[in-house]
Amino acid sequence: MSGFNVIGKPWPKVDALPKCTGETRYADDLHFPRMLYAKILRSPHAHARIRRIDVSRAQAVPGVHVVLTGRDLPTRFGILPVSQDEEALCVEKVRFVGDPVAAVAAVDEWTAEEALRLIEVEYEPLPALLTMEQALAESSVRIHEYGDGPNIHKLVSLEFGEVAEGFAQADYVREDIFFYAGSTHLPLEQHAAVAHYGPDGRLTLWSSTQTPHYVHRALAKVLGLPPHRIRVIAMPVGGGFGGKSDPFSHEIVVAKLALLTGRPVKITLTREEVFYVHRGRHPVLLWIKTGVRRDGTITAMHVRSFLDGGAYGSYGVATTYYTGALQTVTYKIPRYKFEGVRVFTNKPPCGPKRGHGTPQPRFALEVHLDKIAEDLGLDPIQMRRRQIVEAPSLTVNWLRISSCGLRACIDRVVEASGFREKFRRLPFGRGVGFACSAYLSGAGLPIYWNDMPHSGVQIKIDREGGVTVFCGSADIGQGSDSILAYIVAEILGILPEDVRVVTADTDLTPVDLGSYSSRVTVMAGNAAVEAAERLRRLLFRAAAERLDVPEDQLLARERRIFDQADPERGLDFAEAVQLAEARFGTLGAVGSYKPPKAPGRYKGAGVGPSPSYSYSACVAQVRVDPETGFVQVEKIWIAHDVGRAINPRLVEGQIHGSVYMGLGEALMEEHTFHSRLGVHTAPSMLDYKSPTPLEMPEVECFLIETEDPNGPFGAKEAGQGPLLPIPPAIANAVYDAIGVRIDEIPITPEKVLKGLEDKARGGSGRVGPTSIPSLTWPEPIRVEPPPEWRSSGDLT
Amino acid sequence: MEKQLITLKVNGELHTLAVPVFKTLLEVLREDLSLTGTKHGCELGECGACTVLVDGEPVLSCLVLPIELQGREVLTIEGLMEGGRPHPLQRAFAETGAAQCGYCTPGVLLSAKALLDRKPAPTRREIAEALSGNLCRCTGYLQILEAVERAAAQMRDVRSAATTDGR
Ligand code: FES
Ligand code: FES
């Protein structure tokens, strides 16, 4: 007997019905007796010193319980140990419009709001640095006192092999500059948190967070409480996309307010606040230079990225490295240099958004390659397809490729879309574009240095055969709870409905680092495999004795444990459980997972390694109206190498969602600020444009299964990678349609019209940045590539 | 705080409540009646998460004052189940994967119900139009559209079976 019973089938998610009946409770749905409501006062200035705060009038409002200011919570925090630069409420300085300054707990939201209005803050405005150029030029004004230079959060320079040598071997070298605008996650659920401090001296925080474990650590640090007295519960998250993965000011504030009042306290951000809290896509300016042989074989690549980080560190150090790390995992690049800088500006801090730091360079790379192919008269597909990385192999920057289905991905979409018949052949105004990408299945290193597992799973079984799985992972809608249920059900031979999943509760569940970097299926999945297999071993041992069949001849399936050779000979699952409990005592098992050790040994080698990389290839077909400049995406063909689809329906849902978000970024989404005041110019869902069902094109998905050796059942990530090829595929399609290169995301109608006008006047029609800021880059860290890349001389 | 006495019929049940005059239907449903299935993403009429039905028509509950609804019927997601059994739309959404984070789902379901009650066999385009006021950030809408089609087909089957039986 082979094949799977649960894996690979389109089971409904375990929490699907409750979500469709209104039963699922999100953070803001919680209500407790005596609950107070909190509100946060935010800075109206982009950059200012706080001279004085007077809360006396606010405090006097009837119904107000506590008013907090920065002095009550002076300990700094931040998601990365290297950038502990945030304050729950600003102490001396505000750094962006929206920076939290004071907080009120009151009997209801209106009273809290009224109190906010009565808080008097005297600010001394400082020059606001709103662009990277300003921040780099004005070294006398400092947003932070730390970093790699004035207003420079992080400066990276890495060289893998001698790029000069690689460029010398090229027949053709091309340089391009691209810009990818910042955008925001726009989760439908506004962030919310409720805190409760009990008479037992324990604090509980319920929050809409993707990373309860990191919130737990931050609370302990800022509040100065022992971690075992703090419990963080991540409620079902109403959309995250990376925007709920930092520990946030409002979470710390409600916790402090609960400590001070001894009453439950709730906070729910307004939609406008969500725009300011942000942590979304970094605006990135990219310069890319590639040397190729006449046939398009890459001999060297050099990338420079400039990240507009906003006012705080957040995940920014990691983001900076990510803009350089993953170029090497799709095509063979024998010599590679990466320089990156993250600049502080007086705007809401950027952080991780779906694809974390990789959609920007991917856009640049895939459009750049399209241009190179055209310059050399090469087929853009063949040029890429010929130099796909091998598996297994190490890239020049020491990333380990364990499986790669990119070639199959390419072939599927090229064939299904009829790309070859359409490319450069459709009538003016219509076009097709192609792009590939790759993404990690979980960050190979934890955010804070430690040697412990990245994910843990615990399973308990009750006597009637009911199974409960405990794991710290947070379901943010991607279906991670269901994935755990499917995996455990498959291994124990039961059905997903027999499995109860308890997740994301720091008191009850073993640590999982959180729902970020597409890590949960692989990491929590592997931990679940280990725990379930351990448990199955006990059941098999007990069943083998009873049935008098060798253990290795047993199979668990359809709620039975039976002899493969004689399926009639078997036990009900519950019976086996009872036998095993009688034999071994209370049943339970734990499993854990830690990614393979990353092979790179250089400073910066911690960002980029992953147990595996997912691959995708995409063809976009567009229609461009030359009168209005409006780009309509008619259809997307996308193939995604997911290793194995644990649930193909959920994988398709992730692909659709990625296509949608990539489409929004490609055509309309942009975080925009007033150029002098730093005020968000569109902090509402109406003004911040995002696609509706009417803009969503038809999407044809192809799942490619490569059975990765490091994945549970061979699975890799599904939820982020397919976003990456969308913007470059659309940009390449727009060029195919109207012969105009828009080297800047989003591709708005204004830019399209500008390109067409320029072309009509005899220009190139290109729209995009033409220069990069001048910056003295440090001497690169020179990294010897893995042996297979070392031979100098002929690189091919 | 000035309060007024209102009578509100929600999911077939009458409630008499004293609420502040400025409190929206959304707030009354969630806070006074504990019907937290109705969600909010903006409270400004921009996202559709708070959609409920009033006399069968989709309404943004964040923009309505309960006083305007005297004598009318409000249906929320909690009232969509029929006799403890999920509505065909709810079942189709669950089976199709149309609810990812699920936060837009109650509003989407009610908009879809209003559509199917009015038009049992809508085209995909008509469904997309009917749902264009309900933002969803997770699904890319496609599995939602598919789920509505699936539910519509199922409801038509049930209806035609019923007419055949009753002949
Ligand atoms: S909450 Fe009513 S439309 Fe957004
Ligand atoms: S399912 Fe998350 S917003 Fe629609």
PDB file of C-alpha atoms and ligand atoms in Angstrom, chain A residues 188 238-239 241, chain B residues 98-105 108 135-139 144, ligand 2:
ATOM      1  CA  LEU A 188      -8.135  43.725   7.164  1.00  0.00           C
ATOM      2  CA  GLY A 238      -7.036  38.744  10.747  1.00  0.00           C
ATOM      3  CA  GLY A 239      -4.288  39.138   8.201  1.00  0.00           C
ATOM      4  CA  PHE A 241       1.633  39.481   5.854  1.00  0.00           C
TER       5      PHE A 241
ATOM      6  CA  ALA B  98     -12.439  30.993   0.663  1.00  0.00           C
ATOM      7  CA  ALA B  99     -11.798  31.992   4.268  1.00  0.00           C
ATOM      8  CA  GLN B 100      -8.106  32.383   4.909  1.00  0.00           C
ATOM      9  CA  CYS B 101      -7.722  34.678   7.889  1.00  0.00           C
ATOM     10  CA  GLY B 102     -11.514  34.797   7.900  1.00  0.00           C
ATOM     11  CA  TYR B 103     -11.718  38.421   8.879  1.00  0.00           C
ATOM     12  CA  CYS B 104     -13.485  39.601   5.751  1.00  0.00           C
ATOM     13  CA  THR B 105     -15.565  36.447   5.595  1.00  0.00           C
ATOM     14  CA  VAL B 108     -18.423  38.768   2.213  1.00  0.00           C
ATOM     15  CA  LEU B 135     -11.991  44.003   0.555  1.00  0.00           C
ATOM     16  CA  CYS B 136     -10.073  40.832   1.201  1.00  0.00           C
ATOM     17  CA  ARG B 137      -6.311  40.935   1.571  1.00  0.00           C
ATOM     18  CA  CYS B 138      -5.682  37.200   1.783  1.00  0.00           C
ATOM     19  CA  THR B 139      -7.385  35.221  -0.936  1.00  0.00           C
ATOM     20  CA  ILE B 144     -14.337  33.385  -2.822  1.00  0.00           C
TER      21      ILE B 144
HETATM   22  S1  FES C   2      -9.616  36.017   4.270  1.00  0.00           S
HETATM   23 FE1  FES C   2      -8.299  37.457   5.216  1.00  0.00          FE
HETATM   24  S2  FES C   2      -9.102  39.319   4.550  1.00  0.00           S
HETATM   25 FE2  FES C   2     -10.269  37.886   3.448  1.00  0.00          FE
END
